[in-house]
PDB file of C-alpha atoms in Angstrom:
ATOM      1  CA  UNK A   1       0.000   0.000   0.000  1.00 95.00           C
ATOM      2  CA  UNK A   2       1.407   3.485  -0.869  1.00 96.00           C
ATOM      3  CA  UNK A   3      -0.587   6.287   0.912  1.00 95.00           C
ATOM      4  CA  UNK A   4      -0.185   9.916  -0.323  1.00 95.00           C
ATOM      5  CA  UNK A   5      -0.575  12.406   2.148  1.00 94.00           C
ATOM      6  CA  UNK A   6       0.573  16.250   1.628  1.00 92.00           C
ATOM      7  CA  UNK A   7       0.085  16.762   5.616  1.00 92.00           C
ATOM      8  CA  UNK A   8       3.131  16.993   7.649  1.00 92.00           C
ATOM      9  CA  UNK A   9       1.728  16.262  11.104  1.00 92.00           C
ATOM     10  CA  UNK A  10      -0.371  13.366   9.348  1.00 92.00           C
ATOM     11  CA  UNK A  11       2.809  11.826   7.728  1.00 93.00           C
ATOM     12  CA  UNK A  12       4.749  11.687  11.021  1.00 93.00           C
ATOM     13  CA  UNK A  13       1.510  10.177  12.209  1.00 94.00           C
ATOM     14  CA  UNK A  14       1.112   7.482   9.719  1.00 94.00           C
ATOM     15  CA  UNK A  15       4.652   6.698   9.780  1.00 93.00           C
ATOM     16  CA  UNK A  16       4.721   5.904  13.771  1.00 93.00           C
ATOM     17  CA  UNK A  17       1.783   3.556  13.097  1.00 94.00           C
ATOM     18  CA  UNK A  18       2.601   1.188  10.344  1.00 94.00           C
ATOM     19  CA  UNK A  19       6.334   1.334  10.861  1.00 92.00           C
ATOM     20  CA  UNK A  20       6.321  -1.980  11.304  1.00 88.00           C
ATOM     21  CA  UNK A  21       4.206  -2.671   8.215  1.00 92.00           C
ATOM     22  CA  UNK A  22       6.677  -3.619   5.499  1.00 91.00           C
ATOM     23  CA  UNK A  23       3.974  -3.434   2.765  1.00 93.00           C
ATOM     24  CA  UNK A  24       3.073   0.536   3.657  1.00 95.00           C
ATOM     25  CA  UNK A  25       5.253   2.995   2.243  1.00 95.00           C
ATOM     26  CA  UNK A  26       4.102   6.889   3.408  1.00 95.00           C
ATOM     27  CA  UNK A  27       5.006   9.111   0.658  1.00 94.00           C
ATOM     28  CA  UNK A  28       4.790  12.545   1.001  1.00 93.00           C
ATOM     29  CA  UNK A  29       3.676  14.607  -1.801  1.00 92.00           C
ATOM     30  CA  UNK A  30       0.084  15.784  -3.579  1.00 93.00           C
ATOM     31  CA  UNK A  31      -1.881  13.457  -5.157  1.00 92.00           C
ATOM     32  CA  UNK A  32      -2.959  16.283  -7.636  1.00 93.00           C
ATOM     33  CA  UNK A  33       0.352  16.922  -8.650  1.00 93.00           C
ATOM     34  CA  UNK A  34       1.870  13.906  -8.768  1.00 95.00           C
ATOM     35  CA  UNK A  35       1.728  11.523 -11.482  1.00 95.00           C
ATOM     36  CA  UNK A  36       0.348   7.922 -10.852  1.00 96.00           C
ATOM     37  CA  UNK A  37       4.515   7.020 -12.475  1.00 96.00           C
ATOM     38  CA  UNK A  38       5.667   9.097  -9.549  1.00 96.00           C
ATOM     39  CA  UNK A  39       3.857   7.468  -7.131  1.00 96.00           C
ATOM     40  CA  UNK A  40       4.643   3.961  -7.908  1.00 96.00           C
ATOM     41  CA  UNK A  41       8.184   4.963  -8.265  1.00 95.00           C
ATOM     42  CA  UNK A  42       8.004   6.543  -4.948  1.00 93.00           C
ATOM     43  CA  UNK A  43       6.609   3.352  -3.225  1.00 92.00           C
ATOM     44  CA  UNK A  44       8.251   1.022  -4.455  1.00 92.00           C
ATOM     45  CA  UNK A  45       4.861  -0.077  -6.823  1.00 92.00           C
ATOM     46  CA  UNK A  46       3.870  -1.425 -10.331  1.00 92.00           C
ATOM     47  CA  UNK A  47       1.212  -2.268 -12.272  1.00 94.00           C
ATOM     48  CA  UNK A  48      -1.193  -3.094 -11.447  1.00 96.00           C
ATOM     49  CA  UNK A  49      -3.117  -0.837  -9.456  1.00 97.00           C
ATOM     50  CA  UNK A  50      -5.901   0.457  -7.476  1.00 98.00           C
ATOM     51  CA  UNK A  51      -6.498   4.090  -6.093  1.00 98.00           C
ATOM     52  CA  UNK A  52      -8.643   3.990  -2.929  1.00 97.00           C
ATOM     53  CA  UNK A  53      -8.980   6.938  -0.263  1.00 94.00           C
ATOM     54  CA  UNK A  54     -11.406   9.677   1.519  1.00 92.00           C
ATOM     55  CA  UNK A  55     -10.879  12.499  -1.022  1.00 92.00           C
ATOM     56  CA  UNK A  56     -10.364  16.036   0.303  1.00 89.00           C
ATOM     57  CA  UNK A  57     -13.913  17.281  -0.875  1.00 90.00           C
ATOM     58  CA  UNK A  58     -12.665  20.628  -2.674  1.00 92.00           C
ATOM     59  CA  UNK A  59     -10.270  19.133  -4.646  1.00 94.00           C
ATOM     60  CA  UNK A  60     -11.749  15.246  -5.088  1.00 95.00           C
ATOM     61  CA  UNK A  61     -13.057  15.752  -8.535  1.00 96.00           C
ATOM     62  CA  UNK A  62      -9.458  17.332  -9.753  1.00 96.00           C
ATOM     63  CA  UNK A  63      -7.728  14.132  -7.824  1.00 96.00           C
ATOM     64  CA  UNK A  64     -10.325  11.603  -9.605  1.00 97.00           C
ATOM     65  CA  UNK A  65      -9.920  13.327 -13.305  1.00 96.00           C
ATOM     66  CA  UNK A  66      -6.403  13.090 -13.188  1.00 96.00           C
ATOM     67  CA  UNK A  67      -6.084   9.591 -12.310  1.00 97.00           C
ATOM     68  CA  UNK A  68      -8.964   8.792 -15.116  1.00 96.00           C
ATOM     69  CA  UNK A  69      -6.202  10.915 -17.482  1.00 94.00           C
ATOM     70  CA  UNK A  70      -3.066   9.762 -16.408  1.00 95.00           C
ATOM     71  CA  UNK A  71      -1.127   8.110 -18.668  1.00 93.00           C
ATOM     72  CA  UNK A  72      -1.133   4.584 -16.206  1.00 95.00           C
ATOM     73  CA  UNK A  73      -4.719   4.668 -15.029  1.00 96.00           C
ATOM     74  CA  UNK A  74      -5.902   2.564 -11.817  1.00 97.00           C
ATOM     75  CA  UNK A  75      -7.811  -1.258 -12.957  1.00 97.00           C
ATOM     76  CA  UNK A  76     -10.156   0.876 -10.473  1.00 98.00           C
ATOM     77  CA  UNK A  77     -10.929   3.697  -8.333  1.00 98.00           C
ATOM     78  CA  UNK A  78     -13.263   3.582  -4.567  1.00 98.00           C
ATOM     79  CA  UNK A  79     -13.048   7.183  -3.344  1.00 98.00           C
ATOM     80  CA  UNK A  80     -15.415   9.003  -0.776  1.00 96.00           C
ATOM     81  CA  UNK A  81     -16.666  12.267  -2.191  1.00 96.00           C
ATOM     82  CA  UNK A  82     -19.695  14.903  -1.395  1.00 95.00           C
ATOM     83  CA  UNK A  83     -22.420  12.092  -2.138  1.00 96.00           C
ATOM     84  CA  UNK A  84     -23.706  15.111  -4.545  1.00 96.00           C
ATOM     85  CA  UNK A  85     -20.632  14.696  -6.705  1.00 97.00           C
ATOM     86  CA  UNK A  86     -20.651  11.095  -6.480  1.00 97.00           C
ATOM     87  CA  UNK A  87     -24.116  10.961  -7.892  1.00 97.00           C
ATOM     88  CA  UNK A  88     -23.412  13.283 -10.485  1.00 97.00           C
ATOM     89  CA  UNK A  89     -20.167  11.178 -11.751  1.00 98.00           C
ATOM     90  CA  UNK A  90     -22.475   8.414 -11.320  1.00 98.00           C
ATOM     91  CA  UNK A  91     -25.502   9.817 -13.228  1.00 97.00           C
ATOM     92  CA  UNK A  92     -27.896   8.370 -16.043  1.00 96.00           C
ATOM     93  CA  UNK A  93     -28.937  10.301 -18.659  1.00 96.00           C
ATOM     94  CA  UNK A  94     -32.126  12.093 -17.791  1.00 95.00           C
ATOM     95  CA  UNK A  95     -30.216  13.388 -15.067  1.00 95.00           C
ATOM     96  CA  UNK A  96     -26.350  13.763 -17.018  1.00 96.00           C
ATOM     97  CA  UNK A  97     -24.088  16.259 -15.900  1.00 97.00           C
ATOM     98  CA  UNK A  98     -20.961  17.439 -17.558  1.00 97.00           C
ATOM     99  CA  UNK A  99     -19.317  15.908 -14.521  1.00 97.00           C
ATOM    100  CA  UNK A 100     -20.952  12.950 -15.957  1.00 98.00           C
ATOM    101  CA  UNK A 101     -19.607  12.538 -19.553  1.00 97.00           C
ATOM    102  CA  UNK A 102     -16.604  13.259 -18.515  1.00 96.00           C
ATOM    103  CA  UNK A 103     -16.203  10.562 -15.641  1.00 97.00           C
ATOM    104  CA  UNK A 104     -17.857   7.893 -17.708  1.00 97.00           C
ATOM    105  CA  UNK A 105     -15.573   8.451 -20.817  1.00 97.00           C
ATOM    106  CA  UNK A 106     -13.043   6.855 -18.966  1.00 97.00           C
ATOM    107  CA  UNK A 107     -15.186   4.605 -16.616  1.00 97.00           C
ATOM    108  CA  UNK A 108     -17.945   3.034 -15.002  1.00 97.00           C
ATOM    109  CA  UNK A 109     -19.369   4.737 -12.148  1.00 98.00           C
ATOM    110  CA  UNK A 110     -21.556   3.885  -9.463  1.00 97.00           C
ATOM    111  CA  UNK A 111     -22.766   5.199  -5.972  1.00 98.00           C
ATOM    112  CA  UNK A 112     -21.864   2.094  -3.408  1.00 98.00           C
ATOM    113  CA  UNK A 113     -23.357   3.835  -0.485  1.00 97.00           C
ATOM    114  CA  UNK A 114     -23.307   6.955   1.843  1.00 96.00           C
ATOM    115  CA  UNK A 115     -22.001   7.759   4.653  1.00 95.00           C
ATOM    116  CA  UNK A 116     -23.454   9.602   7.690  1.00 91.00           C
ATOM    117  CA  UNK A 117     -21.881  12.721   9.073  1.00 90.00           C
ATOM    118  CA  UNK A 118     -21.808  11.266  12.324  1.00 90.00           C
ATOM    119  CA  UNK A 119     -19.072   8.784  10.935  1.00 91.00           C
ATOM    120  CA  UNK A 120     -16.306  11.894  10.848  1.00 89.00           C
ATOM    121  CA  UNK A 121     -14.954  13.910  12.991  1.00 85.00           C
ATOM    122  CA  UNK A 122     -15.787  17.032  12.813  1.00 88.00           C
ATOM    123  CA  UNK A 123     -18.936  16.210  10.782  1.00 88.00           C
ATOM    124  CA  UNK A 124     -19.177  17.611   7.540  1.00 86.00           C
ATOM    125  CA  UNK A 125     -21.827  19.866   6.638  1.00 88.00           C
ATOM    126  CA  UNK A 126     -22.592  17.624   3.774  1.00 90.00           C
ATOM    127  CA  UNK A 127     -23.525  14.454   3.518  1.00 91.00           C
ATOM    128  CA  UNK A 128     -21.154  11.900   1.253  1.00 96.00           C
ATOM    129  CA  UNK A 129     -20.859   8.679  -0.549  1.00 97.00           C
ATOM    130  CA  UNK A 130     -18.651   5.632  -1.695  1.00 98.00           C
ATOM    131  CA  UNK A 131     -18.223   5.751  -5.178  1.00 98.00           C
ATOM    132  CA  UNK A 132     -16.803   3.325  -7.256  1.00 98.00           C
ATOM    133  CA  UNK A 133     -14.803   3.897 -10.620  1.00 98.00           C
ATOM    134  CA  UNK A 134     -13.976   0.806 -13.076  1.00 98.00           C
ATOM    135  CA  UNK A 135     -11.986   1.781 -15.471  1.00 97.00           C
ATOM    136  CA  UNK A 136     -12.099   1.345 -19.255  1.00 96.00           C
ATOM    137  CA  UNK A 137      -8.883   0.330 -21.214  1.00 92.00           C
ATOM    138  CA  UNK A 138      -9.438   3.326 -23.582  1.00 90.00           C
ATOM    139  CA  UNK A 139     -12.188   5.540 -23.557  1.00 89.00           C
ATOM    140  CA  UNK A 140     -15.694   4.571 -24.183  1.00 86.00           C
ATOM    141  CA  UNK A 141     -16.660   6.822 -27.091  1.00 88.00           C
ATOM    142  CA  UNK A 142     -15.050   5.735 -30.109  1.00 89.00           C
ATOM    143  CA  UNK A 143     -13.836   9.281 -31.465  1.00 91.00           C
ATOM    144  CA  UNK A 144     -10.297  10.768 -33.205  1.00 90.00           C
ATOM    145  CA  UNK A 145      -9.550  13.134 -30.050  1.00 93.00           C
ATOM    146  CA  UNK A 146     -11.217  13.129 -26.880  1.00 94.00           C
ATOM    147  CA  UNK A 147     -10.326  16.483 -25.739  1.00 94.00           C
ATOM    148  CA  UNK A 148     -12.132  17.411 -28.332  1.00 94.00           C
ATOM    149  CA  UNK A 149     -14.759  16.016 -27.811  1.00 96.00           C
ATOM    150  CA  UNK A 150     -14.906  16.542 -24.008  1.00 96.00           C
ATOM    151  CA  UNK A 151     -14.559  20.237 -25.143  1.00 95.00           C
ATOM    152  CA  UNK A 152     -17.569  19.468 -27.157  1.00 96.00           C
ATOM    153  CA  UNK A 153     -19.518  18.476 -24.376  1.00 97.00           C
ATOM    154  CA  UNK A 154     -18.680  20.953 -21.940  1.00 97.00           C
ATOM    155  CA  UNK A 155     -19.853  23.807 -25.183  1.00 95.00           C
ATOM    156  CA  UNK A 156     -23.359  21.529 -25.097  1.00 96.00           C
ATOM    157  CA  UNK A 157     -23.457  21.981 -21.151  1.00 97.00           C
ATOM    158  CA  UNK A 158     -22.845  25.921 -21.458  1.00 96.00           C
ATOM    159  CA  UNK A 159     -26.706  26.470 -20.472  1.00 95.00           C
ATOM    160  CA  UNK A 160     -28.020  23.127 -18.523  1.00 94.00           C
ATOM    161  CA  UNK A 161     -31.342  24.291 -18.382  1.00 93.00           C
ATOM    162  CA  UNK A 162     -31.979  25.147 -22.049  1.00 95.00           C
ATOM    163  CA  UNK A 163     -32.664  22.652 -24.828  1.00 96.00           C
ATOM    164  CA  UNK A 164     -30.098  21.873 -26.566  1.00 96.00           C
ATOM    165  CA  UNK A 165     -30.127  23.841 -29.772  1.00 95.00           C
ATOM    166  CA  UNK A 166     -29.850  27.040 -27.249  1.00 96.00           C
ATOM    167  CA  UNK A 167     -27.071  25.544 -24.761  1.00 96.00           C
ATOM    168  CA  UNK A 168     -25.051  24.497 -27.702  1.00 95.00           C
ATOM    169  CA  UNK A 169     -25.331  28.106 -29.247  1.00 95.00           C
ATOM    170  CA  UNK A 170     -23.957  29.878 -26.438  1.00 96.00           C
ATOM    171  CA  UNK A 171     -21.475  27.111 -25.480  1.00 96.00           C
ATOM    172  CA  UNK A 172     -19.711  26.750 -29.107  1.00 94.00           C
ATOM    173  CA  UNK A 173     -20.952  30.542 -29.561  1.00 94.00           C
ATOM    174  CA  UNK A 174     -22.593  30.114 -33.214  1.00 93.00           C
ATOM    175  CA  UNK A 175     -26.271  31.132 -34.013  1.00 93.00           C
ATOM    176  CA  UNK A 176     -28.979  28.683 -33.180  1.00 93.00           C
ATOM    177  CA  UNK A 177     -29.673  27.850 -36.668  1.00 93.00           C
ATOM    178  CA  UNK A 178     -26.393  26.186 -36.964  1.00 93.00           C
ATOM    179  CA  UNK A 179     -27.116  24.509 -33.686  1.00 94.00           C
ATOM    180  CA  UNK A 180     -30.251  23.353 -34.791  1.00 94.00           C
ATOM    181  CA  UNK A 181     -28.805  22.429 -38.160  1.00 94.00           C
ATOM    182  CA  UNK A 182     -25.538  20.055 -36.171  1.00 94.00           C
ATOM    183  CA  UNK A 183     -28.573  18.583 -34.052  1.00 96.00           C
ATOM    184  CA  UNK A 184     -30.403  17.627 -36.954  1.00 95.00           C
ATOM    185  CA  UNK A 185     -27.295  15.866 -38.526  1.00 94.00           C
ATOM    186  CA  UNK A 186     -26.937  13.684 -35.649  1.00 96.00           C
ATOM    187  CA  UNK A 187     -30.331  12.528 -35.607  1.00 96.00           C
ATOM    188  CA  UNK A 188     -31.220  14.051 -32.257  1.00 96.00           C
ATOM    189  CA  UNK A 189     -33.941  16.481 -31.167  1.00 93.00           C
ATOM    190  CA  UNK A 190     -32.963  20.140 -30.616  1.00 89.00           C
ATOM    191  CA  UNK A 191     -35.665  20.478 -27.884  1.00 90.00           C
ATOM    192  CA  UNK A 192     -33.882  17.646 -25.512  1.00 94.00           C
ATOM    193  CA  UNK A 193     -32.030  18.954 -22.348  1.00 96.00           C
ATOM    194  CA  UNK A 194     -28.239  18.255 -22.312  1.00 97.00           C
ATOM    195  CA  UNK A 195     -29.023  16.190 -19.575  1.00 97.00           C
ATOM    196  CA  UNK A 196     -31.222  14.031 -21.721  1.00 97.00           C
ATOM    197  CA  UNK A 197     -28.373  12.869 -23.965  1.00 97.00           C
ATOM    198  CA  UNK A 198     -26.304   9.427 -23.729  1.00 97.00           C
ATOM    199  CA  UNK A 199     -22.490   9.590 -24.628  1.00 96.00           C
ATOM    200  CA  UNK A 200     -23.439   8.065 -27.567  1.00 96.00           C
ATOM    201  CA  UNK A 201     -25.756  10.760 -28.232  1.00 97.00           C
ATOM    202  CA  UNK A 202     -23.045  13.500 -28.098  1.00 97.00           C
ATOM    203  CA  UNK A 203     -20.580  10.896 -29.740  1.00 96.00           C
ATOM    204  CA  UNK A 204     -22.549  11.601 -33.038  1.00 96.00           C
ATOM    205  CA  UNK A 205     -22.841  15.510 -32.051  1.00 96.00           C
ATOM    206  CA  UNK A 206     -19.144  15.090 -32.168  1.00 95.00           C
ATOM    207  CA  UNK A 207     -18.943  13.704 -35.515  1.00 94.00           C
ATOM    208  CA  UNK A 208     -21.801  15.809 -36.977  1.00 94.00           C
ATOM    209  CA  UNK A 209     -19.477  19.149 -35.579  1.00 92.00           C
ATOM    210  CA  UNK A 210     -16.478  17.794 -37.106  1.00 89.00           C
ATOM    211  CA  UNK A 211     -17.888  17.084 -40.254  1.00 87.00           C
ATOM    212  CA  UNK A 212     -19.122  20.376 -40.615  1.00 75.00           C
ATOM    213  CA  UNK A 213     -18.064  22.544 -38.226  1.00 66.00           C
ATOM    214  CA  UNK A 214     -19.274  26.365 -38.104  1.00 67.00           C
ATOM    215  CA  UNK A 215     -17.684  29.638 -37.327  1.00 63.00           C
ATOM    216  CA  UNK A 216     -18.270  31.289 -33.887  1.00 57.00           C
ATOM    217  CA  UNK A 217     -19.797  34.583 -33.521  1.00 50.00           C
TER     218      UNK A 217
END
């Protein structure tokens, strides 16, 4: 087991209690800026590997996004998060989320269970959740350049509460005609929420951009 902890007074901790453990190795460092290379190298680790922990709330998305994008990428992920964000990573569509498409890109995510405040100490003031990340081999949308099309995405998610044609306008900045025209190509309805749409459905919004993509305004 390698643990990552950035927290001096925590390391010193950790290290008094499993120094007789010869399969813990304390490293001290941030997760977020450390590359999952790094911290094998720096534990003594290889492939492969899992990624478990109680994520730092204001940062847990950032952590979980950059192990999903790391170059060596965890067989799997359990993390505790704000159950909110763990229900969003873990959303169907109906209920989608950019947080959404861009979690389940890269892997499968479900809510295990949550946890009451009561459990910590201090309590949070939010309540939070187990979720579980299994992670794909290579992304799940078969496209030429995922940024891209995460960039895509995040354009179609610029107005969450308007239909699409009108959230895509003001996210890729074009007039709605065009929007409504790029729908059209991809077979989809122009009066659907972003929410509404699978990753397939914005996989052929990505193809339908690319193959005719417009000029912003």
């Amino acid at each position: 087991m390698i643990a990552v902890e950035v927290d001096q007074r925590l390391i010193e901790r950790l290290r008094e209690k499993f120094a007789g453990a010869a399969n813990v190795t304390i490293v001290e460092g941030d997760a977020l800026s450390m590359s999952a290379a790094e911290i094998l190298a720096a534990g003594g680790g290889g492939l492969p590997f899992v990624v478990a922990g109680n994520l730092p709330y204001f940062i847990g998305t950032a952590i979980v996004r950059k192990f999903l994008r790391d170059v060596l990428r965890p067989r799997w992920m359990v993390v505790t998060l704000q159950a909110e964000v763990a229900e969003n990573m873990a959303a169907a569509p109906g209920r989608m989320g950019y947080l959404a498409v861009q979690t389940q890109v890269f892997a499968d995510a479900r809510v295990l269970f949550r946890i009451p405040a009561k459990a910590f100490r201090p309590p949070p003031k939010v309540g939070s959740a187990v979720v579980r990340l299994d992670v794909h081999d290579s992304p799940d949308v078969e496209v030429d350049d995922v940024e891209r099309f995460l960039a895509l995405a995040a354009a179609g998610f610029a107005a969450p509460r308007k239909r699409l044609r009108n959230s895509l306008a003001i996210g890729l900045r074009i007039v709605a005609a065009d929007a409504e025209a790029m729908i059209v190509r991809a077979g989809l309805d122009s009066a659907q929420r972003p929410a509404e749409l699978s990753l397939d459905d914005w996989r052929a919004l990505y193809f339908a951009y690319r193959a005719a993509p417009v000029e912003s305004r």
